[in-house]
């Protein structure tokens, strides 16, 4: 089944202990789309400036991503700059230039409105809601958010949460949203806000998810080399949601496998800078990394 | 097979956001022994002061722990006091009084020298080595250590590492010992120092282990309530090593299951203060928590 994703497309300037890139392709919708494209048809709703090269759109299209919903407007694209600490676990934002993203008012074409799987990447919850209202044929809706909206647009965020199926956030965001440090307790509180499925991203420590009264944990894959963690969370979401859309089912067994597939895609993402780890993968590589996750977590009967 | 463990027995005064205890039974050898006792016969080598009540030794004996190797000397026992942060992830040591522990020179009786499984809890590597030299019939030797010895007794520690089979340390210690942030790289370096099996404890994030060219990860169990993390690492080691000793084998399949059993025991430990979570458990409870770990990590084929 096809996915429509709404979110940012951007140019990122990133410095880590292992190198740096300037004005490299980034943005939540970009990472999400590339990761999801290995499993399902993806249509992107985003805004780009006049500095966005045709080669970037071509790269997405080469992965089967429908770029028809990407609006091009005059002015510079969204730009973000950040630097990671020596252990890659802390990052400092050096600059955020919203540029054309500031005026973003997502509009879905009649075709896009029919996508049954909807992913609302981290943008203003009012915009996320406006997209959701345009959707005609929803089967599964997931969203991401961040501390900025939890604090600043609490009412709008809660309206949105009441209407979605899957929330994908990081551990600090879950704690802040629920008002408790304990993640099991936080899950109970967040389920009551609406989302039946809660996926908590924990960076290098993987993901912890709550659904159907069950808990599931997938570790982050221990890698010999991590170049750049930027986009890992959106990549995870793309792999996770793309896999669910591929099967068109979202029972507990599919959710478990999808959480591992998301972790697989995130592990490819962080091995290189920008989106380089997500380009030109093949099914064999993805299946092999999936088997590596099986080997990493497999244990027998007591 | 029987285990001999050498380490501290102590009185702990602990404050967490959920309560506090004063002069409660603690110490690495205590936690280790209780956890291991559910799987294998355990013999403790430790020193206690004249303030150590007979009821504490009786509690160990009730769990089948052989306390014959515990030496009682005049003076107060080892005492430690600490306080945990609101999220339980940071702890401040308020005081450490070595007391009778300062003069500890472990001596193994002829019977103890025959224990094939040997666990050297975190003490001075010179003492760990002196114990190892007394052992006659070793089958598997594991040790723990800490930053204090990695910095202060590097030569002695490296001699010891060269002669042991399994190293159980936390992630910061592994990084410090190997001189690299990356844990996969650290594992390669540490294997070259001697230990064929490296178990890295990551607190609430579980354990990551390297052995036989394989990696294995077990998560920390997501609990509704955590009272007190004190002793979780030693409890993990006790469950892990106790399970290996029970089967007398330590191939990759046994190591994987043992790592989960250690995590099971640690999850019981942190639910209550001091050793209260480890007292009077039964096999059914342990097997049920093991199954909960299976459910937490189980996923199907790609």
XYZ file of C-alpha atoms in Angstrom:
604
model
C 0.000 0.000 0.000
C 1.209 3.501 -0.635
C 2.418 5.931 1.992
C 2.092 9.677 2.015
C 4.675 11.437 4.174
C 4.685 15.089 5.089
C 7.788 16.690 6.568
C 10.929 18.676 5.981
C 13.385 18.497 3.122
C 16.544 20.352 3.960
C 20.222 20.974 3.528
C 22.232 19.875 6.547
C 25.714 20.925 7.570
C 26.986 18.341 10.010
C 30.250 17.895 11.835
C 31.111 14.710 13.738
C 34.464 13.427 15.050
C 34.695 11.418 11.819
C 34.213 14.140 9.254
C 31.867 16.831 8.084
C 29.480 17.707 5.273
C 28.129 21.060 4.155
C 24.681 21.594 2.596
C 24.133 17.858 2.260
C 20.702 16.477 1.464
C 18.668 15.981 4.647
C 15.304 16.562 6.306
C 12.878 14.147 7.959
C 10.814 13.520 4.813
C 13.956 12.763 2.809
C 15.311 10.171 5.242
C 11.864 8.674 5.790
C 11.119 8.375 2.060
C 14.399 6.762 1.115
C 14.113 4.197 3.920
C 10.441 3.423 3.196
C 11.037 3.252 -0.557
C 12.680 -0.168 -0.196
C 9.322 -1.589 0.921
C 6.420 0.491 -0.391
C 5.510 3.256 -2.822
C 6.084 6.623 -1.098
C 4.702 10.042 -1.979
C 6.296 13.084 -0.392
C 4.574 16.301 0.600
C 7.174 18.965 1.301
C 8.433 22.382 0.297
C 11.798 23.200 -1.260
C 13.462 26.430 -2.320
C 14.884 27.425 -5.677
C 18.331 26.249 -4.536
C 17.169 22.622 -4.470
C 18.800 20.852 -7.353
C 16.944 18.602 -9.776
C 19.526 15.905 -8.985
C 18.138 15.605 -5.432
C 14.597 15.038 -6.711
C 15.988 12.646 -9.291
C 17.690 10.660 -6.521
C 14.350 10.248 -4.765
C 12.598 9.280 -7.998
C 15.319 6.750 -8.739
C 14.210 5.052 -5.481
C 10.614 5.047 -6.673
C 9.577 8.021 -4.547
C 6.771 10.129 -6.005
C 7.983 13.736 -5.821
C 4.812 15.252 -7.330
C 3.732 16.588 -3.929
C 6.946 18.560 -3.416
C 6.203 22.236 -3.854
C 8.993 24.478 -5.095
C 8.871 28.133 -4.017
C 11.181 31.122 -4.428
C 13.866 31.543 -1.799
C 16.348 29.319 0.006
C 15.488 25.845 1.370
C 15.372 24.861 5.022
C 18.923 24.655 6.390
C 20.179 23.069 9.584
C 23.648 22.895 11.048
C 24.832 20.771 13.943
C 27.879 19.341 15.607
C 28.156 16.044 17.506
C 30.224 15.388 20.629
C 33.175 12.971 20.606
C 30.905 10.067 21.609
C 28.151 11.052 19.108
C 25.623 11.080 21.944
C 25.169 14.813 22.260
C 24.593 17.291 19.526
C 24.622 21.050 19.416
C 22.471 22.852 16.888
C 24.610 25.548 15.307
C 21.859 27.122 13.218
C 18.301 26.528 12.016
C 17.129 28.550 9.022
C 13.495 27.735 8.269
C 13.475 29.809 5.049
C 10.766 28.531 2.654
C 9.662 26.000 5.274
C 8.212 28.877 7.329
C 5.379 29.402 4.872
C 4.706 25.683 4.352
C 0.981 24.923 4.066
C 0.791 21.322 2.854
C -1.838 20.642 0.192
C -2.562 17.108 -0.943
C -3.573 16.355 -4.529
C -6.616 14.089 -4.999
C -4.272 11.185 -5.679
C -2.242 11.735 -2.503
C -5.408 11.947 -0.432
C -6.036 8.292 -1.236
C -2.810 6.961 0.351
C -3.932 4.620 3.120
C -0.700 4.940 5.142
C 0.055 8.435 6.423
C 3.222 9.552 8.190
C 3.288 13.012 9.728
C 6.946 13.769 10.421
C 7.900 16.280 13.088
C 6.323 19.613 12.084
C 3.837 21.984 13.733
C 0.919 19.847 15.000
C -1.503 22.274 13.343
C 0.038 21.438 9.983
C 0.019 17.733 10.828
C -3.709 18.027 11.612
C -4.386 19.941 8.404
C -2.829 17.087 6.426
C -4.766 14.472 8.339
C -8.030 16.297 7.546
C -7.210 16.133 3.826
C -6.788 12.362 3.878
C -9.761 10.388 2.551
C -8.828 6.770 2.855
C -6.775 6.328 5.986
C -5.725 2.889 7.109
C -2.882 3.758 9.511
C -1.669 7.172 10.638
C 1.598 7.738 12.499
C 3.258 10.898 13.694
C 6.434 12.181 15.262
C 6.769 15.317 17.378
C 9.306 17.088 19.604
C 9.741 18.981 22.874
C 9.152 22.316 21.115
C 5.549 21.323 20.247
C 4.929 19.426 23.491
C 5.678 22.657 25.345
C 4.451 25.259 22.869
C 1.406 23.716 21.182
C 0.134 21.297 23.771
C -3.595 21.679 22.954
C -3.091 21.258 19.215
C -0.789 18.294 19.793
C -3.321 16.596 22.048
C -6.079 17.030 19.443
C -3.805 15.384 16.937
C -2.791 12.522 19.243
C -6.452 11.793 19.859
C -6.823 11.108 16.126
C -3.724 9.079 15.212
C -2.780 5.411 15.539
C 0.983 5.328 16.049
C 3.239 7.777 17.883
C 6.987 7.586 17.199
C 9.030 9.752 19.593
C 12.251 9.575 21.560
C 12.507 8.685 25.240
C 12.873 12.230 26.551
C 9.855 13.312 24.532
C 7.804 10.395 25.886
C 8.776 11.330 29.422
C 7.947 14.979 28.868
C 4.635 14.227 27.168
C 3.531 11.827 29.921
C 5.052 13.738 32.821
C 6.832 10.725 34.273
C 10.331 9.310 34.061
C 9.235 5.673 33.950
C 8.647 4.599 30.343
C 6.166 1.823 31.184
C 4.072 4.333 33.105
C 4.537 6.871 30.294
C 3.203 4.336 27.790
C -0.007 3.856 29.795
C -0.527 7.620 29.934
C 0.209 8.113 26.226
C -2.127 5.270 25.189
C -4.879 7.166 27.004
C -4.117 10.227 24.859
C -5.007 8.270 21.720
C -2.171 6.359 20.028
C -2.674 2.598 20.303
C 0.931 2.014 19.284
C 3.755 3.872 20.995
C 7.284 3.555 19.631
C 10.014 5.055 21.794
C 13.350 5.709 20.088
C 16.397 5.479 22.366
C 19.241 6.357 20.014
C 22.088 3.849 20.120
C 20.059 1.813 22.629
C 17.385 0.978 20.062
C 13.615 1.151 20.374
C 11.017 0.127 22.909
C 7.425 -0.215 21.741
C 4.068 -0.690 23.431
C 1.058 -2.087 21.532
C -1.791 -4.578 22.048
C -0.837 -4.841 25.724
C 2.619 -6.078 24.683
C 6.123 -4.649 24.917
C 8.839 -5.142 22.329
C 12.472 -4.083 22.334
C 14.905 -3.959 19.429
C 18.505 -2.959 20.146
C 20.545 -0.539 18.122
C 22.937 -2.621 16.051
C 26.461 -2.473 17.503
C 28.473 -1.087 14.592
C 32.231 -0.977 14.136
C 31.939 2.524 12.753
C 29.316 5.254 13.103
C 29.890 8.299 10.911
C 26.825 10.474 11.536
C 23.651 9.812 13.560
C 21.681 12.537 11.707
C 18.411 11.214 10.318
C 18.556 7.867 12.151
C 15.171 8.418 13.823
C 13.397 9.380 10.586
C 15.103 6.514 8.780
C 13.921 4.138 11.479
C 10.368 5.470 11.041
C 10.626 5.018 7.259
C 11.751 1.402 7.502
C 9.158 0.646 10.189
C 6.239 2.260 8.379
C 7.346 1.122 4.936
C 7.394 -2.496 6.093
C 3.909 -2.202 7.616
C 2.593 -0.635 4.401
C 4.190 -3.391 2.327
C 2.103 -6.015 4.101
C -0.879 -3.728 4.617
C -1.278 -5.276 8.052
C -0.383 -3.970 11.466
C -1.036 -6.743 13.941
C 1.470 -7.381 16.737
C 3.585 -9.787 14.662
C 3.925 -7.321 11.777
C 4.707 -4.492 14.214
C 7.534 -6.517 15.798
C 9.130 -7.318 12.458
C 8.628 -3.744 11.262
C 10.396 -2.380 14.359
C 13.404 -4.534 13.500
C 13.295 -3.442 9.851
C 13.281 0.197 11.032
C 16.316 -0.573 13.188
C 18.016 -2.252 10.225
C 17.527 0.845 8.057
C 18.729 3.157 10.856
C 21.881 1.059 11.186
C 22.654 1.630 7.487
C 21.895 5.339 7.827
C 24.433 6.097 10.563
C 27.305 4.304 8.848
C 27.682 7.185 6.381
C 27.096 10.931 6.262
C 23.825 12.475 5.111
C 21.649 10.032 3.138
C 24.614 8.165 1.667
C 23.975 5.014 3.714
C 20.430 4.739 2.312
C 21.234 5.036 -1.362
C 21.331 1.990 -3.602
C 20.855 -0.658 -0.945
C 19.471 -3.946 -2.161
C 17.102 -6.471 -0.655
C 19.899 -8.928 0.022
C 21.838 -6.414 2.135
C 18.697 -5.520 4.056
C 17.793 -9.171 4.644
C 21.356 -9.912 5.796
C 21.313 -7.098 8.346
C 17.887 -8.340 9.512
C 19.428 -11.767 10.071
C 22.262 -10.091 11.978
C 19.611 -8.614 14.302
C 18.141 -12.099 14.734
C 21.575 -13.445 15.630
C 22.170 -10.518 17.994
C 19.012 -11.187 20.002
C 18.409 -14.907 19.680
C 18.390 -17.120 22.748
C 16.893 -20.478 23.586
C 14.467 -21.844 26.140
C 15.132 -21.510 29.867
C 29.078 -27.339 39.427
C 29.998 -25.230 42.409
C 31.076 -21.607 42.285
C 33.503 -19.835 44.550
C 33.001 -16.073 44.679
C 35.329 -13.585 46.311
C 34.176 -10.040 46.965
C 32.708 -7.573 49.406
C 30.011 -8.053 51.991
C 28.820 -4.736 53.304
C 26.196 -2.576 54.898
C 24.700 -0.090 52.454
C 22.818 3.114 53.194
C 20.913 4.047 50.078
C 18.526 6.842 49.221
C 16.475 6.862 46.015
C 13.433 8.956 45.026
C 11.318 6.011 46.212
C 12.647 5.545 49.726
C 15.762 4.837 51.715
C 17.454 2.150 53.754
C 20.182 2.407 56.376
C 22.815 -0.272 57.028
C 21.030 -2.755 54.801
C 22.741 -5.944 53.685
C 24.784 -5.361 50.543
C 28.145 -5.941 48.874
C 29.044 -7.555 45.567
C 29.560 -11.058 46.989
C 26.192 -10.918 48.750
C 24.213 -9.946 45.634
C 26.181 -12.358 43.465
C 25.706 -15.296 45.847
C 21.991 -14.845 46.323
C 21.389 -14.573 42.564
C 23.645 -17.531 41.737
C 22.192 -19.651 44.538
C 19.022 -20.265 42.508
C 21.092 -22.233 40.000
C 24.248 -23.638 41.585
C 25.971 -24.255 44.904
C 27.876 -21.099 45.888
C 30.734 -20.665 48.336
C 31.601 -17.160 49.484
C 35.046 -15.857 50.358
C 34.704 -12.515 52.134
C 35.458 -10.651 55.339
C 32.925 -9.263 57.805
C 33.237 -7.295 61.031
C 31.909 -8.075 64.467
C 28.799 -5.997 63.714
C 27.631 -8.500 61.110
C 24.629 -10.292 62.523
C 24.223 -14.063 62.440
C 20.830 -13.490 60.753
C 22.592 -12.217 57.617
C 24.725 -15.351 57.355
C 21.652 -17.431 58.091
C 19.833 -15.725 55.208
C 22.632 -16.749 52.841
C 22.670 -20.310 54.218
C 18.902 -20.545 53.803
C 19.580 -19.997 50.076
C 22.103 -22.828 50.089
C 25.131 -20.540 50.151
C 28.187 -21.973 51.894
C 29.374 -19.277 54.310
C 32.357 -21.274 55.626
C 34.790 -19.054 53.691
C 33.544 -15.852 55.314
C 36.151 -14.637 57.774
C 34.965 -12.631 60.769
C 37.414 -10.116 62.260
C 37.238 -7.489 64.999
C 35.987 -4.086 63.959
C 33.189 -2.670 61.827
C 32.202 -4.120 58.436
C 32.584 -2.391 55.078
C 30.003 0.405 54.790
C 28.866 2.324 51.732
C 26.381 5.157 51.392
C 24.936 6.557 48.194
C 22.114 8.599 46.789
C 20.455 8.258 43.368
C 19.196 11.069 41.138
C 15.490 11.495 40.334
C 15.834 9.297 37.225
C 17.970 6.662 39.033
C 20.636 7.023 36.351
C 23.206 8.897 38.360
C 24.443 8.123 41.797
C 26.548 10.036 44.268
C 28.669 8.133 46.753
C 28.169 9.765 50.139
C 30.739 7.684 52.011
C 32.900 4.567 51.660
C 34.279 3.058 54.856
C 36.477 0.072 54.035
C 36.918 -0.885 57.709
C 37.737 -4.625 58.046
C 37.779 -4.914 54.241
C 41.055 -2.967 54.184
C 42.993 -5.881 55.657
C 41.251 -8.530 53.523
C 43.652 -11.262 52.373
C 41.434 -13.981 50.948
C 42.456 -17.543 51.858
C 40.711 -20.504 50.296
C 40.229 -23.736 52.219
C 41.194 -26.980 50.419
C 37.515 -27.567 49.638
C 37.019 -24.116 48.128
C 40.111 -24.511 45.966
C 38.270 -27.291 44.141
C 35.369 -25.126 42.889
C 35.558 -25.232 39.092
C 33.707 -21.939 38.583
C 35.430 -18.876 40.024
C 34.017 -15.366 40.173
C 36.332 -12.544 41.233
C 34.069 -9.616 42.094
C 35.399 -6.077 41.918
C 38.310 -5.874 44.375
C 42.016 -5.028 44.064
C 43.367 -7.020 41.083
C 46.262 -8.194 43.254
C 43.779 -9.876 45.579
C 41.875 -11.272 42.608
C 45.141 -12.760 41.335
C 46.021 -14.188 44.742
C 42.680 -16.020 44.773
C 43.148 -17.294 41.258
C 46.553 -18.712 42.211
C 44.950 -20.682 45.050
C 42.449 -22.372 42.726
C 43.327 -25.950 41.759
C 40.570 -27.105 39.472
C 39.465 -24.183 37.370
C 36.919 -24.659 34.641
C 35.762 -21.051 34.081
C 37.052 -17.866 35.712
C 35.264 -14.523 35.470
C 36.073 -11.166 36.968
C 34.694 -7.681 37.378
C 36.739 -4.507 37.869
C 36.296 -0.729 37.943
C 37.837 2.572 36.821
C 39.803 2.858 40.082
C 41.847 -0.274 39.249
C 42.000 0.428 35.491
C 43.722 3.701 36.354
C 45.595 2.797 39.522
C 46.687 -0.828 39.056
C 46.894 -1.195 35.320
C 49.832 -3.660 35.274
C 48.310 -5.937 37.888
C 44.950 -5.794 36.151
C 46.482 -6.709 32.800
C 48.274 -9.703 34.338
C 44.952 -10.850 35.704
C 43.069 -10.290 32.437
C 45.650 -12.390 30.651
C 44.659 -15.310 32.885
C 40.849 -15.161 33.015
C 38.078 -16.332 30.697
C 35.208 -13.884 31.171
C 35.286 -10.154 31.911
C 32.080 -8.535 33.196
C 32.290 -4.734 33.262
C 30.146 -1.726 32.468
C 30.302 0.279 29.258
C 32.364 3.164 30.619
C 34.884 0.713 32.064
C 35.120 -1.136 28.742
C 35.741 2.147 26.942
C 38.364 3.222 29.457
C 40.115 -0.144 29.453
C 40.244 -0.293 25.635
C 40.849 3.400 25.067
C 38.059 3.777 22.526
C 34.455 4.917 22.628
C 33.203 2.318 20.152
C 32.191 -0.855 21.984
C 32.728 -3.192 19.027
C 36.259 -1.882 18.683
C 36.693 -2.068 22.475
C 35.683 -5.742 22.401
C 38.384 -6.563 19.854
C 40.998 -4.813 21.998
C 39.838 -6.477 25.216
C 39.770 -9.948 23.650
C 43.445 -9.400 22.832
C 44.095 -8.714 26.531
C 42.930 -12.235 27.408
C 39.205 -12.668 28.126
C 37.502 -14.742 25.443
C 34.111 -13.610 26.682
C 33.373 -9.925 27.273
C 30.106 -8.935 28.926
C 29.347 -5.221 28.919
C 26.706 -4.028 31.390
C 24.737 -0.968 30.291
C 22.449 -0.348 33.262
C 18.794 0.047 32.285
C 19.821 -0.603 28.661
C 20.808 -4.187 29.385
C 23.928 -6.071 28.370
C 25.980 -6.500 25.238
C 28.324 -9.486 25.027
C 31.079 -10.602 22.675
C 32.186 -14.270 22.461
C 33.112 -16.877 19.834
C 33.089 -14.146 17.190
C 29.424 -13.458 17.993
C 27.545 -10.550 19.570
C 24.517 -10.876 21.825
C 22.302 -8.230 23.347
C 19.760 -8.594 26.162
C 17.706 -5.538 27.114
C 17.003 -4.381 30.637
C 13.449 -5.401 31.412
C 11.134 -2.371 31.280
C 9.658 -2.330 34.778
C 6.672 -0.408 36.088
C 8.587 0.371 39.245
C 12.278 0.511 40.082
C 13.073 1.042 43.758
C 16.860 0.812 43.932
C 19.469 -0.068 41.270
C 22.123 -0.962 43.886
C 23.583 -4.411 43.279
C 21.979 -4.914 39.864
C 25.343 -5.513 38.163
C 26.515 -8.074 40.735
C 23.108 -9.729 40.665
C 23.317 -9.948 36.888
C 26.752 -11.569 37.209
C 25.392 -14.046 39.777
C 22.485 -15.129 37.588
C 24.721 -15.318 34.516
C 27.498 -17.288 36.167
C 25.143 -19.420 38.269
C 23.313 -20.550 35.135
C 26.573 -21.442 33.365
C 27.737 -23.403 36.413
C 24.408 -25.242 36.595
C 24.944 -26.690 33.127
C 28.720 -26.883 33.480
C 28.963 -25.748 29.872
C 29.820 -22.421 28.366
C 29.325 -22.671 24.648
C 27.680 -19.787 22.780
C 24.137 -21.147 23.301
C 24.602 -21.468 27.063
C 26.202 -18.023 27.242
C 23.197 -16.455 25.465
C 20.697 -18.059 27.819
C 22.871 -17.231 30.829
C 22.998 -13.560 29.819
C 19.206 -13.490 29.814
C 19.055 -15.285 33.178
C 21.419 -12.649 34.592
C 19.129 -9.939 33.250
C 16.128 -11.705 34.779
C 17.771 -11.743 38.205
C 18.833 -8.079 37.898
C 15.233 -7.155 37.089
C 14.082 -8.742 40.351
C 16.894 -7.041 42.259
C 15.996 -3.464 41.327
C 12.301 -3.828 42.154
C 13.085 -3.669 45.886
C 15.672 -2.127 48.181
C 18.851 -3.938 49.236
C 18.674 -7.695 48.617
C 14.919 -7.892 49.242
C 14.084 -8.609 45.606
C 16.379 -11.659 45.612
C 15.045 -13.381 48.699
C 12.687 -16.327 48.461
C 12.168 -16.288 44.716
C 11.066 -19.564 43.207
C 11.822 -21.291 39.938
C 8.373 -20.533 38.567
C 8.815 -16.774 39.042
C 12.251 -16.903 37.436
C 10.989 -18.965 34.486
C 8.051 -16.571 34.018
C 10.321 -13.526 33.897
C 12.552 -15.407 31.437
C 9.501 -15.952 29.242
C 8.702 -12.242 29.553
C 12.186 -11.538 28.142
C 11.434 -13.925 25.270
C 8.181 -12.088 24.576
C 9.963 -8.719 24.813
C 12.523 -9.624 22.161
C 10.779 -12.118 19.899
C 10.248 -11.353 16.222
C 9.680 -13.451 13.130
C 11.417 -13.951 9.806
C 11.983 -11.043 7.426
